[in-house]
CSV table of C-alpha atoms and ligand atoms in Angstrom, one decimal:
chain,number,residue,atom,x,y,z
A,3,MET,CA,12.5,85.8,28.4
A,4,ILE,CA,16.3,85.4,28.5
A,5,GLU,CA,18.0,87.2,31.4
A,6,LEU,CA,21.7,86.5,32.4
A,7,LYS,CA,22.9,88.4,35.6
A,8,ASN,CA,26.7,88.4,36.1
A,9,ILE,CA,27.6,85.3,34.4
A,10,TYR,CA,31.2,83.9,34.7
A,11,LYS,CA,32.5,80.8,33.0
A,12,THR,CA,36.1,79.6,33.5
A,13,TYR,CA,37.6,76.7,31.4
A,14,HIS,CA,40.3,74.5,33.3
A,15,SER,CA,39.6,76.1,36.6
A,16,GLY,CA,42.5,76.0,39.3
A,17,LYS,CA,44.8,74.5,36.4
A,18,SER,CA,47.8,76.3,35.0
A,19,ASN,CA,45.8,76.9,31.5
A,20,GLU,CA,42.6,78.4,33.5
A,21,PHE,CA,40.9,80.7,31.3
A,22,THR,CA,37.8,83.2,32.0
A,23,ALA,CA,35.9,83.3,28.9
A,24,LEU,CA,32.9,85.2,30.3
A,25,LYS,CA,33.1,87.9,32.8
A,26,ASP,CA,30.2,89.5,34.4
A,27,ALA,CA,28.1,89.0,31.2
A,28,THR,CA,24.8,90.5,32.0
A,29,LEU,CA,22.0,90.5,29.3
A,30,THR,CA,18.1,90.7,28.6
A,31,ILE,CA,16.6,89.6,25.6
A,32,GLU,CA,13.0,90.1,25.3
A,33,ASP,CA,10.3,87.4,23.6
A,34,GLY,CA,10.2,88.0,20.0
A,35,GLU,CA,13.6,89.8,19.4
A,36,MET,CA,15.9,89.1,16.8
A,37,VAL,CA,19.5,89.8,18.2
A,38,ALA,CA,23.0,89.3,16.6
A,39,VAL,CA,26.0,88.8,19.1
A,40,ILE,CA,29.1,89.9,17.5
A,41,GLY,CA,33.0,89.8,18.2
A,42,LYS,CA,36.3,88.7,17.4
A,43,SER,CA,37.3,84.8,17.4
A,44,GLY,CA,37.8,84.0,20.9
A,45,ALA,CA,35.7,86.7,22.4
A,46,GLY,CA,33.4,84.1,23.9
A,47,LYS,CA,30.3,84.1,21.5
A,48,SER,CA,30.2,80.3,21.3
A,49,THR,CA,30.7,80.0,25.3
A,50,LEU,CA,27.6,82.4,25.6
A,51,MET,CA,25.5,80.6,23.4
A,52,HIS,CA,26.3,77.3,24.8
A,53,ILE,CA,25.3,78.7,28.3
A,54,LEU,CA,22.1,80.3,26.5
A,55,GLY,CA,21.4,76.7,25.1
A,56,CYS,CA,22.0,74.9,28.5
A,57,ILE,CA,24.5,72.5,26.7
A,58,ASP,CA,27.1,73.9,29.1
A,59,ASP,CA,26.7,75.5,32.7
A,60,PHE,CA,28.4,78.3,34.2
A,61,ASP,CA,30.5,79.0,37.4
A,62,LYS,CA,28.8,82.1,38.8
A,63,GLY,CA,25.8,84.4,38.2
A,64,GLU,CA,22.0,83.7,37.3
A,65,TYR,CA,20.4,82.7,34.3
A,66,PHE,CA,16.4,82.9,33.8
A,67,LEU,CA,14.8,81.4,30.6
A,68,ASN,CA,11.3,82.1,30.5
A,69,GLY,CA,11.1,82.8,34.0
A,70,GLU,CA,13.0,79.3,35.2
A,71,ASP,CA,16.3,79.7,37.3
A,72,ILE,CA,18.7,77.5,35.1
A,73,SER,CA,21.2,77.1,37.9
A,74,LYS,CA,18.5,75.3,40.2
A,75,VAL,CA,17.0,72.8,37.6
A,76,SER,CA,17.8,69.4,37.6
A,77,GLU,CA,20.0,67.5,34.8
A,78,LYS,CA,16.6,66.0,33.8
A,79,ARG,CA,14.8,69.3,33.6
A,80,ARG,CA,17.8,70.9,31.5
A,81,ALA,CA,17.7,68.0,28.9
A,82,VAL,CA,13.8,68.7,28.2
A,83,ILE,CA,14.8,72.3,28.2
A,84,ARG,CA,17.4,71.7,25.5
A,85,ASN,CA,15.1,69.6,23.6
A,86,LYS,CA,12.0,71.7,23.9
A,87,GLU,CA,12.3,75.2,24.6
A,88,VAL,CA,15.6,76.2,22.8
A,89,GLY,CA,16.4,75.0,19.2
A,90,ILE,CA,20.4,75.4,18.5
A,91,VAL,CA,22.2,75.5,15.2
A,92,LEU,CA,25.9,74.6,15.6
A,93,GLN,CA,28.9,75.9,13.8
A,94,ASP,CA,29.4,72.8,11.8
A,95,PHE,CA,25.7,71.8,11.2
A,96,ALA,CA,26.2,68.7,13.3
A,97,LEU,CA,24.2,66.6,11.1
A,98,VAL,CA,24.3,62.9,10.6
A,99,GLU,CA,25.8,62.7,7.2
A,100,SER,CA,24.8,59.2,6.6
A,101,TYR,CA,21.0,59.7,7.4
A,102,SER,CA,18.5,61.3,5.1
A,103,VAL,CA,17.2,64.8,5.4
A,104,ALA,CA,13.9,63.7,7.1
A,105,GLU,CA,15.8,61.3,9.6
A,106,ASN,CA,17.9,64.4,10.8
A,107,VAL,CA,15.1,66.5,11.2
A,108,MET,CA,13.2,63.8,13.2
A,109,LEU,CA,16.1,63.0,15.5
A,110,PRO,CA,14.9,65.4,18.4
A,111,LEU,CA,11.5,63.7,18.2
A,112,TYR,CA,13.1,60.4,19.6
A,113,PHE,CA,14.4,62.2,22.6
A,114,SER,CA,11.1,63.8,23.6
A,115,LYS,CA,7.9,62.3,24.9
A,116,HIS,CA,4.5,62.3,23.3
A,117,THR,CA,5.5,62.8,19.9
A,118,GLY,CA,3.3,60.1,18.4
A,119,ASN,CA,4.0,57.2,16.0
A,120,ARG,CA,6.2,57.3,13.0
A,121,LYS,CA,3.7,58.5,10.6
A,122,ALA,CA,3.0,61.6,12.9
A,123,ARG,CA,6.6,62.2,13.2
A,124,GLU,CA,7.2,62.0,9.5
A,125,GLN,CA,4.4,64.4,8.9
A,126,LYS,CA,5.8,66.7,11.4
A,127,ALA,CA,9.2,66.9,9.7
A,128,MET,CA,7.7,67.2,6.2
A,129,GLU,CA,5.7,70.3,7.2
A,130,ILE,CA,8.9,72.0,8.8
A,131,LEU,CA,10.9,70.9,5.7
A,132,LYS,CA,8.1,72.5,3.5
A,133,GLN,CA,8.8,75.8,5.4
A,134,MET,CA,12.6,75.6,4.6
A,135,GLU,CA,11.6,74.7,1.0
A,136,MET,CA,13.4,71.3,1.5
A,137,GLU,CA,10.4,68.9,1.2
A,138,ARG,CA,11.7,67.6,-2.1
A,139,MET,CA,14.9,66.8,-0.5
A,140,ALA,CA,13.4,64.6,2.2
A,141,ASP,CA,14.7,61.3,1.2
A,142,LYS,CA,18.2,62.5,0.1
A,143,LYS,CA,21.2,61.7,2.4
A,144,VAL,CA,22.7,64.6,4.0
A,145,ASN,CA,26.2,63.9,2.7
A,146,LYS,CA,24.8,64.7,-0.9
A,147,LEU,CA,23.7,68.3,0.0
A,148,SER,CA,25.3,71.9,-0.4
A,149,GLY,CA,26.2,73.9,2.5
A,150,GLY,CA,23.1,76.2,2.1
A,151,GLN,CA,20.8,72.9,1.9
A,152,LYS,CA,22.6,71.4,5.1
A,153,GLN,CA,22.0,74.7,6.9
A,154,ARG,CA,18.1,74.6,5.9
A,155,VAL,CA,18.1,71.0,7.5
A,156,ALA,CA,20.1,71.9,10.6
A,157,ILE,CA,17.3,74.8,11.1
A,158,ALA,CA,14.7,72.6,10.4
A,159,ARG,CA,15.8,70.2,13.2
A,160,ALA,CA,16.3,72.6,15.7
A,161,MET,CA,12.6,74.0,15.1
A,162,ILE,CA,10.9,70.8,15.0
A,163,ASN,CA,9.9,70.8,18.6
A,164,GLU,CA,8.7,74.3,18.1
A,165,PRO,CA,11.3,76.2,20.7
A,166,SER,CA,10.6,79.5,22.0
A,167,VAL,CA,14.1,80.5,21.2
A,168,LEU,CA,16.5,79.7,18.4
A,169,LEU,CA,20.2,80.0,18.5
A,170,ALA,CA,22.4,80.0,15.8
A,171,ASP,CA,26.3,79.9,16.0
A,172,GLU,CA,27.8,81.7,12.7
A,173,PRO,CA,24.9,80.1,10.6
A,174,THR,CA,26.3,81.8,7.6
A,175,GLY,CA,30.1,81.6,8.4
A,176,ALA,CA,30.6,78.7,5.5
A,177,LEU,CA,28.3,80.0,3.1
A,178,ASP,CA,28.5,82.5,-0.1
A,179,VAL,CA,26.9,85.6,-0.2
A,180,LYS,CA,23.6,84.7,-2.1
A,181,THR,CA,22.8,81.8,0.0
A,182,SER,CA,23.5,83.6,3.4
A,183,LYS,CA,20.8,86.0,2.4
A,184,GLU,CA,18.6,83.1,1.7
A,185,ILE,CA,19.2,81.6,5.1
A,186,MET,CA,19.0,85.2,6.9
A,187,GLY,CA,15.5,85.2,5.0
A,188,ILE,CA,14.7,82.0,6.9
A,189,PHE,CA,15.7,83.4,10.2
A,190,LYS,CA,13.7,86.5,9.5
A,191,GLU,CA,10.7,84.5,8.7
A,192,LEU,CA,10.8,82.5,11.7
A,193,ASN,CA,11.1,85.5,13.9
A,194,GLU,CA,8.1,87.2,12.4
A,195,LYS,CA,6.2,83.9,13.3
A,196,GLY,CA,7.1,84.6,16.8
A,197,THR,CA,10.4,82.7,17.6
A,198,THR,CA,13.3,84.7,19.4
A,199,VAL,CA,16.2,84.6,17.4
A,200,ILE,CA,20.0,84.9,18.6
A,201,ILE,CA,22.6,84.9,15.9
A,202,ILE,CA,26.4,84.7,16.6
A,203,THR,CA,28.1,86.2,13.6
A,204,HIS,CA,31.2,88.2,12.7
A,205,ASP,CA,29.5,89.3,9.5
A,206,MET,CA,28.1,92.9,9.7
A,207,GLU,CA,25.8,92.2,6.8
A,208,VAL,CA,24.1,89.6,8.8
A,209,ALA,CA,24.3,91.8,12.0
A,210,LYS,CA,22.4,94.5,10.1
A,211,GLU,CA,19.7,92.4,9.5
A,212,CYS,CA,18.9,91.8,13.1
A,213,GLY,CA,17.0,94.3,15.3
A,214,ARG,CA,19.8,94.7,17.9
A,215,VAL,CA,23.3,94.0,18.0
A,216,ILE,CA,25.3,92.8,21.3
A,217,GLU,CA,28.8,93.2,21.1
A,218,ILE,CA,31.3,91.0,23.1
A,219,SER,CA,35.0,91.5,23.7
A,220,ASP,CA,37.5,89.4,25.7
A,221,GLY,CA,34.4,87.7,27.7
A,222,CYS,CA,32.7,90.9,28.6
A,223,ILE,CA,29.3,92.1,27.0
A,224,LEU,CA,30.0,95.9,26.0
B,319,ADP,P1,34.3,82.5,20.0
B,319,ADP,O1,33.2,81.7,19.9
B,319,ADP,O2,34.0,84.1,20.2
B,319,ADP,O3,35.3,82.4,18.9
B,319,ADP,P2,34.8,80.9,22.5
B,319,ADP,O4,33.3,80.9,23.3
B,319,ADP,O5,34.6,79.6,21.4
B,319,ADP,O6,34.8,82.3,21.4
B,319,ADP,O7,36.0,80.8,23.2
B,319,ADP,C1,36.3,81.9,24.1
B,319,ADP,C2,37.7,81.4,24.8
B,319,ADP,O8,37.6,80.3,25.6
B,319,ADP,C3,38.8,81.3,23.7
B,319,ADP,O9,39.8,81.7,24.2
B,319,ADP,C4,38.6,79.5,23.8
B,319,ADP,O10,40.2,79.2,23.4
B,319,ADP,C5,38.5,79.4,25.1
B,319,ADP,N1,37.7,78.0,25.1
B,319,ADP,C6,36.4,77.9,24.6
B,319,ADP,N2,36.0,76.5,24.8
B,319,ADP,C7,36.9,76.0,25.7
B,319,ADP,C8,36.9,74.6,26.1
B,319,ADP,N3,36.1,73.8,26.1
B,319,ADP,N4,38.2,74.6,27.0
B,319,ADP,C9,39.0,75.5,27.1
B,319,ADP,N5,38.9,76.9,26.5
B,319,ADP,C10,37.8,77.0,25.9
B,320,MG,MG1,32.9,80.4,18.2
């Protein structure tokens, strides 16, 4: 499913502020796993996630996603992979605050082909919102929601194209203990239904809920 071989990532290459954020990262994650990635602030967790999610590239090494060699695919194909094969929940939700819940969830559908008319898109959004127990909030503006509700919307948006892998960067970082548990319950449920889930966290309670913990320190996978 996911295979990273000897990946290096350097920011500001060749400049005085050059910084290597990932060093020789090698990692295999099987279909259907639920994995936590832990490490201190600045260890390289988000860098790793951006590479896994094909939203950033790397300098050296190999990355195979579902058998496809990511370093060799076209920019167009990468865009399709980002839209269809991986679902990404970013650290700050990255929702459009002035849009409604349903509009946010439908956004990825506008960037993918063959998603049908507006009615079909709305139906799909309502189905996924139902799974998140958010269907009654569909018409609410995102800026009216609590942190936990926003996180549910972000997960719904990440899942709408039924990706095989769901990546989440510190998804409980801004939430209280009770809400964190609810959100972890959603990730577990999605994992049980077959989605591979990768959660970046520095909360050991969250890591304990995952089937495997990968630790990263100073850009190295331990
Ligand atoms: P983590 O998510 O574990 O806190 P990051 O992957 O965000 O760590 O960052 C790892 C290191 O790379 C940090 O020292 C950070 O300052 C640096 N870094 C991250 N993104 C960039 C960037 N876009 N440009 C320059 N340096 C970066
Ligand atoms: Mg980070």
